Short mmCIF file of C-alpha atoms and ligand atoms in Angstrom, two decimals:
data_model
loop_
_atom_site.label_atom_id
_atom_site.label_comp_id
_atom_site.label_asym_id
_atom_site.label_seq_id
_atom_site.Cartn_x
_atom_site.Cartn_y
_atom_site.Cartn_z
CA UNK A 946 96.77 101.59 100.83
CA UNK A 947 94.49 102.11 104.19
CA UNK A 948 92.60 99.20 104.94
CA UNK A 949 88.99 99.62 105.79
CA UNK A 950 87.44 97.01 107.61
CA UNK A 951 83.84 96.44 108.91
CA UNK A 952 83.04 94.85 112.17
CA UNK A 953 78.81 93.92 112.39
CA UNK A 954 78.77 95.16 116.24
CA UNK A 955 75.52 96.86 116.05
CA UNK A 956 75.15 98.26 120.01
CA UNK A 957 77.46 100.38 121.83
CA UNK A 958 77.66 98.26 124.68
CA UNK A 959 77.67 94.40 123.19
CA UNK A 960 80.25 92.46 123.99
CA UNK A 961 82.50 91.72 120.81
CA UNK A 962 83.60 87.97 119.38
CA UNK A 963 87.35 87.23 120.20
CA UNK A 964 88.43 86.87 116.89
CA UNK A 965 86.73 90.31 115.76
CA UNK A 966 88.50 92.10 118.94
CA UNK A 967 92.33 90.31 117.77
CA UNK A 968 91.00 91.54 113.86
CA UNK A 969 90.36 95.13 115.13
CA UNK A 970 93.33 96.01 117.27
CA UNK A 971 95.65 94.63 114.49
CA UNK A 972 94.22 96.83 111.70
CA UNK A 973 93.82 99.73 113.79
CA UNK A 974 97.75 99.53 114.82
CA UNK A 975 98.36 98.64 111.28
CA UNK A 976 97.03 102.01 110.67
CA UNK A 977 93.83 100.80 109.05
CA UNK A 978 90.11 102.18 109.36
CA UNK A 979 87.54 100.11 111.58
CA UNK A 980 84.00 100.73 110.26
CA UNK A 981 80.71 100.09 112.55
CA UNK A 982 78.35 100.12 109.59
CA UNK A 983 75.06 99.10 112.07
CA UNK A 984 76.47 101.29 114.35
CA UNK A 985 74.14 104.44 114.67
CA UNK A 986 74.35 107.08 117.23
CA UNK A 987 70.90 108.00 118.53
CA UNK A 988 69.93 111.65 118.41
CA UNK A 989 66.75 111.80 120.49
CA UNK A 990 63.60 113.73 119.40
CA UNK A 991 64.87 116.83 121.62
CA UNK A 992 67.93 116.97 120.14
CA UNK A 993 66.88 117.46 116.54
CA UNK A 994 66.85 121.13 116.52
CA UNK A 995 70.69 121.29 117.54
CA UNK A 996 71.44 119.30 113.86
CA UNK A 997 71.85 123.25 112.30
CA UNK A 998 74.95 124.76 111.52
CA UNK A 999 74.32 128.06 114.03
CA UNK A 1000 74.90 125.81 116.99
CA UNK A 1001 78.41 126.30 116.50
CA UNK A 1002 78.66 129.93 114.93
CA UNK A 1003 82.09 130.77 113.78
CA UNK A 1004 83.71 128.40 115.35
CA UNK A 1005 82.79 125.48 112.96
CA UNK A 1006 83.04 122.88 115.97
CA UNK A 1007 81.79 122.83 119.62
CA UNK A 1008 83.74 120.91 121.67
CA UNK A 1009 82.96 119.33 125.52
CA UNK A 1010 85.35 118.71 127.95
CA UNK A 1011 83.75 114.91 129.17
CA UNK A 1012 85.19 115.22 132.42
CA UNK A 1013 84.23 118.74 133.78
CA UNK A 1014 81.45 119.40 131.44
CA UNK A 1015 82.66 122.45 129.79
CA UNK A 1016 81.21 123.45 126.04
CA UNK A 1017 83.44 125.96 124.51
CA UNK A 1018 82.39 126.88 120.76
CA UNK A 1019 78.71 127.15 121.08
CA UNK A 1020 76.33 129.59 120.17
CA UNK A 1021 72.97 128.88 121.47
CA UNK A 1022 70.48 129.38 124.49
CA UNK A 1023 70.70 127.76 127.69
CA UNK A 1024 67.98 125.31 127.49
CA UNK A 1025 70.18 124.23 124.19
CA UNK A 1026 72.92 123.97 125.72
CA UNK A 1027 71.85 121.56 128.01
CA UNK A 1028 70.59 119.11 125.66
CA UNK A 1029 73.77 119.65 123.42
CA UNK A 1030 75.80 118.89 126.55
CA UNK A 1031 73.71 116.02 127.34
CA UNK A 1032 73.74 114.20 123.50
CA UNK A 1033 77.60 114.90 123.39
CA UNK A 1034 78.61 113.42 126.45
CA UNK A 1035 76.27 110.54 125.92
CA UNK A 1036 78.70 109.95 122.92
CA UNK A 1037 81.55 110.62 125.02
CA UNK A 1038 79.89 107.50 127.45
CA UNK A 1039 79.10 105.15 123.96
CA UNK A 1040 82.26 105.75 122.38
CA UNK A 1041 84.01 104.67 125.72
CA UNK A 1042 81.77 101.80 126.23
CA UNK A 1043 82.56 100.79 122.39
CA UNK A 1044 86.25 100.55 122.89
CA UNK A 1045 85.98 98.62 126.00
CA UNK A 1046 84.26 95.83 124.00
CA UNK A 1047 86.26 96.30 120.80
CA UNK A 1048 90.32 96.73 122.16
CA UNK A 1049 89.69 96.08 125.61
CA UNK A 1050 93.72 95.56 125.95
CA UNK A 1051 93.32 99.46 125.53
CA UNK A 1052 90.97 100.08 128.44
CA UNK A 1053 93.80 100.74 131.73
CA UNK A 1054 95.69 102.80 129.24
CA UNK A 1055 93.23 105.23 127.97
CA UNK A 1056 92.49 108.69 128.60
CA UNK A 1057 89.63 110.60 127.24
CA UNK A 1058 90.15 113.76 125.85
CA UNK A 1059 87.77 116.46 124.02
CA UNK A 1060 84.72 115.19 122.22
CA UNK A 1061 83.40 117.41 119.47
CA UNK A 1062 80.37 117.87 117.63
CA UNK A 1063 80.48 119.34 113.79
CA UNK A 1064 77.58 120.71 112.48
CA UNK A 1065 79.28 122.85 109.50
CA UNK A 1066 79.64 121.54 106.35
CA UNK A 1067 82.91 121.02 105.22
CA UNK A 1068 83.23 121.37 101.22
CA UNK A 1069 83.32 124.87 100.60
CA UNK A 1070 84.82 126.19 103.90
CA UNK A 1071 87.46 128.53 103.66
CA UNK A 1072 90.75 128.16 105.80
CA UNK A 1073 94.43 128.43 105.88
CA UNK A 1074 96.12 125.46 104.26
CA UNK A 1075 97.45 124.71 107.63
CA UNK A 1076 93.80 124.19 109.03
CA UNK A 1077 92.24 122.71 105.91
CA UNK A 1078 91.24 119.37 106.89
CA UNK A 1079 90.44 118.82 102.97
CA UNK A 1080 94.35 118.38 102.31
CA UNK A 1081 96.32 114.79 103.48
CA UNK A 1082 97.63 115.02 106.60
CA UNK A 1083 98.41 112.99 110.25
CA UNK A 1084 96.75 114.75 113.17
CA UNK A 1085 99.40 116.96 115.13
CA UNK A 1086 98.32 120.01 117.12
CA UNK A 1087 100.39 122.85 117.68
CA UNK A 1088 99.26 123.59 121.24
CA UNK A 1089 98.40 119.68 122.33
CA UNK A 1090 101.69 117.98 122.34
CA UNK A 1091 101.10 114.31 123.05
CA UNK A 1092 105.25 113.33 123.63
CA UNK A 1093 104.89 110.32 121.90
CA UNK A 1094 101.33 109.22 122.81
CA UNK A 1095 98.80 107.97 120.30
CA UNK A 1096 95.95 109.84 118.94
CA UNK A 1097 92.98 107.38 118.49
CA UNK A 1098 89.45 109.16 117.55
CA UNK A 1099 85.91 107.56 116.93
CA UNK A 1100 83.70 109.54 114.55
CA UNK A 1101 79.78 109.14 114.12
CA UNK A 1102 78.07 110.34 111.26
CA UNK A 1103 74.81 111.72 112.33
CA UNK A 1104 73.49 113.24 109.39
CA UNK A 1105 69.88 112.99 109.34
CA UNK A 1106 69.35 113.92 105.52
CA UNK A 1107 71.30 110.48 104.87
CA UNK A 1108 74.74 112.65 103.75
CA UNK A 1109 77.99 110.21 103.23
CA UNK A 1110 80.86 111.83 105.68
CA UNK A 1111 83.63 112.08 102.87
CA UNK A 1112 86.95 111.17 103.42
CA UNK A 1113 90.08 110.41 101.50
CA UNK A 1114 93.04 108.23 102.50
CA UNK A 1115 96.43 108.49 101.94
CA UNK A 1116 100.11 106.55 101.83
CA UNK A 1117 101.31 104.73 105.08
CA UNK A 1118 102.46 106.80 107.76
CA UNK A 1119 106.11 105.09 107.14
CA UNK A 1120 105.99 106.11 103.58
CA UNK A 1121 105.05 109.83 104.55
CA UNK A 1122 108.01 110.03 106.76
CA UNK A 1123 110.60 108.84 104.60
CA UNK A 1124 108.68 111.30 101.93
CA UNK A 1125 109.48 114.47 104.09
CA UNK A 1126 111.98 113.58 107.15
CA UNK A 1127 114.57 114.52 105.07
CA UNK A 1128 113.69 117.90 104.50
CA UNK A 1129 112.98 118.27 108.13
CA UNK A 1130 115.37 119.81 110.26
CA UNK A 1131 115.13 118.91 114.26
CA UNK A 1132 113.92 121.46 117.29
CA UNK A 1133 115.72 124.91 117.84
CA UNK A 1134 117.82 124.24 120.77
CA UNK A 1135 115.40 125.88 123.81
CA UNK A 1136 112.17 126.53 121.58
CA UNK A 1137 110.48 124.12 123.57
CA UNK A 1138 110.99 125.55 126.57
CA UNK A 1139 110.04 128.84 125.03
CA UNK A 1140 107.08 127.64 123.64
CA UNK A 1141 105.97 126.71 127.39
CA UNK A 1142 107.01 129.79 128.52
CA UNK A 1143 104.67 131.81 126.45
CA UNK A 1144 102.31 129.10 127.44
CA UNK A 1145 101.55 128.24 122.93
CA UNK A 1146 101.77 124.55 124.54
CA UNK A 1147 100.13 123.36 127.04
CA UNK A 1148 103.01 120.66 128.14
CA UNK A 1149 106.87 120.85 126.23
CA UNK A 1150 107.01 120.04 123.07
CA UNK A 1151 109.25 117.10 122.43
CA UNK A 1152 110.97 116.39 119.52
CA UNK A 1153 108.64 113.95 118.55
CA UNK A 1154 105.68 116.77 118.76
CA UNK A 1155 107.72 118.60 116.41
CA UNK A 1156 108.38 116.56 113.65
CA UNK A 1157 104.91 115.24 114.06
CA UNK A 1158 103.50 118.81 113.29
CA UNK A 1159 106.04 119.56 110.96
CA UNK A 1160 104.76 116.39 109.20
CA UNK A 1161 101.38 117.46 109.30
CA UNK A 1162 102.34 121.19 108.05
CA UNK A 1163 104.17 119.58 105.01
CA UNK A 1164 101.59 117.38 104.12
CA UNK A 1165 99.53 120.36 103.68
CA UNK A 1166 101.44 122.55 102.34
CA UNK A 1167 102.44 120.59 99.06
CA UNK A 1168 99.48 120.63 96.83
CA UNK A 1169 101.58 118.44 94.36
CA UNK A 1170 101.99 115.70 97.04
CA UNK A 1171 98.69 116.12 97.28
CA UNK A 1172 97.30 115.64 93.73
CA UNK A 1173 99.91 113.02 93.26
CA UNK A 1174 100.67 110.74 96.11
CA UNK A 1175 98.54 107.32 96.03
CA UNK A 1176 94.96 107.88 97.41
CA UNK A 1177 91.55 106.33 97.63
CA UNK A 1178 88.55 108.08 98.47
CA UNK A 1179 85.59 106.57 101.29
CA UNK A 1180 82.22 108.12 101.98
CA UNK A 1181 80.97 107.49 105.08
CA UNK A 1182 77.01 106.65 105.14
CA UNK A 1183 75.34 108.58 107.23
CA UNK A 1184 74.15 106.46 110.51
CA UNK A 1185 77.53 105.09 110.90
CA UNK A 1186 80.63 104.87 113.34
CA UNK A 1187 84.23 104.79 112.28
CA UNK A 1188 87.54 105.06 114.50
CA UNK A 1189 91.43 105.33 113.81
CA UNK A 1190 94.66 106.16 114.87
CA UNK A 1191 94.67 109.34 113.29
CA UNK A 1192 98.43 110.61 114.32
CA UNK A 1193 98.89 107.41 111.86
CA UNK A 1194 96.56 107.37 109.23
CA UNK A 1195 96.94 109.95 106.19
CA UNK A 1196 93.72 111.02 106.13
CA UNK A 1197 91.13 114.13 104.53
CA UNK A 1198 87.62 115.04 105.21
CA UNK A 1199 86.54 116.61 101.78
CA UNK A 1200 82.54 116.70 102.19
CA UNK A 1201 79.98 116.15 104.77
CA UNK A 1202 78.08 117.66 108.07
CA UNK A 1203 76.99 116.63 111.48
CA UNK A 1204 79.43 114.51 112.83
CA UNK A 1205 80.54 113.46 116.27
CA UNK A 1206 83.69 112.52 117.29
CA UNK A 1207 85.74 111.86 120.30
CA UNK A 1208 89.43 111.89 121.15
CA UNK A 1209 91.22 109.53 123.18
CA UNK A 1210 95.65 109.14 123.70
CA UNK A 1211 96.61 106.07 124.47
CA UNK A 1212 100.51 105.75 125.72
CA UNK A 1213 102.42 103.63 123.17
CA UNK A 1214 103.16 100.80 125.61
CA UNK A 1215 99.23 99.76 125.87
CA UNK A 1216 99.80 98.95 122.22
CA UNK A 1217 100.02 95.26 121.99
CA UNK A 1218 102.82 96.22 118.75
CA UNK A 1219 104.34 99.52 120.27
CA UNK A 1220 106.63 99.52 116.82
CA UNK A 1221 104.02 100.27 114.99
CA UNK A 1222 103.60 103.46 116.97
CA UNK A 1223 104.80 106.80 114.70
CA UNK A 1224 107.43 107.46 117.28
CA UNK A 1225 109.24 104.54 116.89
CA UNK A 1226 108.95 104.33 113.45
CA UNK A 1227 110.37 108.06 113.41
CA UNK A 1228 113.40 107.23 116.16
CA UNK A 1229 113.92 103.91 113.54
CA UNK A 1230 114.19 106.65 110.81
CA UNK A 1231 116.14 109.47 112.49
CA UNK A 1232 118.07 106.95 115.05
CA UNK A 1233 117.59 108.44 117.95
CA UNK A 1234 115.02 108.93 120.54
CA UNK A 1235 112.33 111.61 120.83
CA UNK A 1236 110.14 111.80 123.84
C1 LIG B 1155 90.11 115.47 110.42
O1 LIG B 1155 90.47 114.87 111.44
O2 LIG B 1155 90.96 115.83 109.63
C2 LIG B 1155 88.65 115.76 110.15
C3 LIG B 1155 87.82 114.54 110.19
C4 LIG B 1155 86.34 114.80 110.09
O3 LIG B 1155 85.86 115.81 110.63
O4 LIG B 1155 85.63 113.97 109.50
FE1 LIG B 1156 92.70 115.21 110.94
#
């Protein structure tokens, strides 16, 4: 079962104890959950008005490209859209700042990706099993191959009607891959070149991309695994911070709105145990390499 684990680190930018820093990078590469439960994410007075579901129209999510400053998602004016600019990349700036203190082993290795903010709420949204969140799964994105790299997120809850962020966890990601590896067949010969081609990726799809989001699609897709396999539930209290390894952790959002969260890949030799990575543990299982 997923650990979760709470660390008291109640600023973003606090220097962390020793022994809670050598706690937190072993249960996150473990696969565990590390939970900030003094850890809230200020939304200024201004910024109120964006906590509405319209901000993000039909795309359910806005997300901000930290380094260039580009919102894609949103719906709203312009003087909006600066202050939603300016609240997500100050979480872009806090999450980093967090991570230096908590796995600052991490730091040289990291590279910040999209940060997103999600003002819809999740139970009763309608989507293709393949996008529904609700269901089990490891992260893996079709069009964001990471060739091998880790997928580590932090998530604030920033509900300000005191909502719980509700998520379930899963089996070990070990246990999920000797669950459905089998029944996975490897890469067409060429597809990934193909899939470059007609530019659905945005780099080549390895072969670990592919059984990654083949793991991901079968997760989904098998609403008896997902009744059945082993699973505990966690709700998230609103005016906390969370982060995981989430191309490792089987996890499911069921309920909740307002949340930020932001993306970061980490190679799997910053990891201070690179076999705990899900690409070794799938070229252990298939015996052979994948990247
Ligand atoms: C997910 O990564 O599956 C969704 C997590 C969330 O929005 O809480
Ligand atoms: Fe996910």
């Amino acid at each position: 079962m997923t650990d979760i684990i709470t660390l008291p680190t109640a600023s973003w930018n606090q220097p962390v104890p020793t022994a809670d820093r050598e706690l937190a990078i072993d249960v996150l590469e473990r696969g565990g959950v590390l939970l900030f439960p003094q850890l809230e994410f200020p939304v200024l007075p201004g910024e109120a008005l964006l906590l509405s579901p319209e901000v993000a129209g039909k795309t359910k999510n806005v997300s901000l490209n930290p380094s260039t400053g580009a919102l894609r998602g949103s719906s709203v004016n312009d003087a909006a859209l600066q202050q939603l600019r300016n609240m997500m990349s100050r979480f872009a700036t806090s999450s980093r700042d967090l991570l230096r203190n908590v796995v600052p082993r991490y730091e040289t290795g990291l590279e910040q990706a999209r940060t997103s903010f999600r003002p819809a709420e999740i139970r009763g949204r309608h989507t293709s099993p393949r996008k529904d969140d609700t269901r089990l799964h490891v992260d893996s994105f079709p069009s964001s191959p990471t060739q091998g790299d880790r997928i580590l997120r932090v998530f604030a809850n920033i509900n300000p009607h005191g909502s719980t962020r509700n998520w379930k966890l899963g089996e070990s990601f070990e246990d999920v891959a000797r669950r459905f590896l089998p029944s996975i067949s490897g890469p067409v010969w060429g597809s990934d070149r193909m899939l470059r081609l007609l530019r659905i990726t945005k780099r080549r799809r390895t072969a670990y991309d592919h059984y990654m989001l083949q793991l991901h699609d079968r997760m989904k897709a098998d609403s008896a695994y997902q009744s059945q396999v082993a699973q505990s539930a966690y709700d998230f209290p609103a005016g906390c911070t969370w982060m995981t390894f989430t191309d490792q952790v089987s996890h499911a959002a069921i309920a909740g709105q307002y949340a930020l969260e932001q993306t970061y890949h980490l190679p799997v030799n910053s990891m201070l145990d690179p076999s705990r990575a899900p690409l070794r543990i799938l070229e252990t299982l298939l015996g052979r390499e994948l990247t």
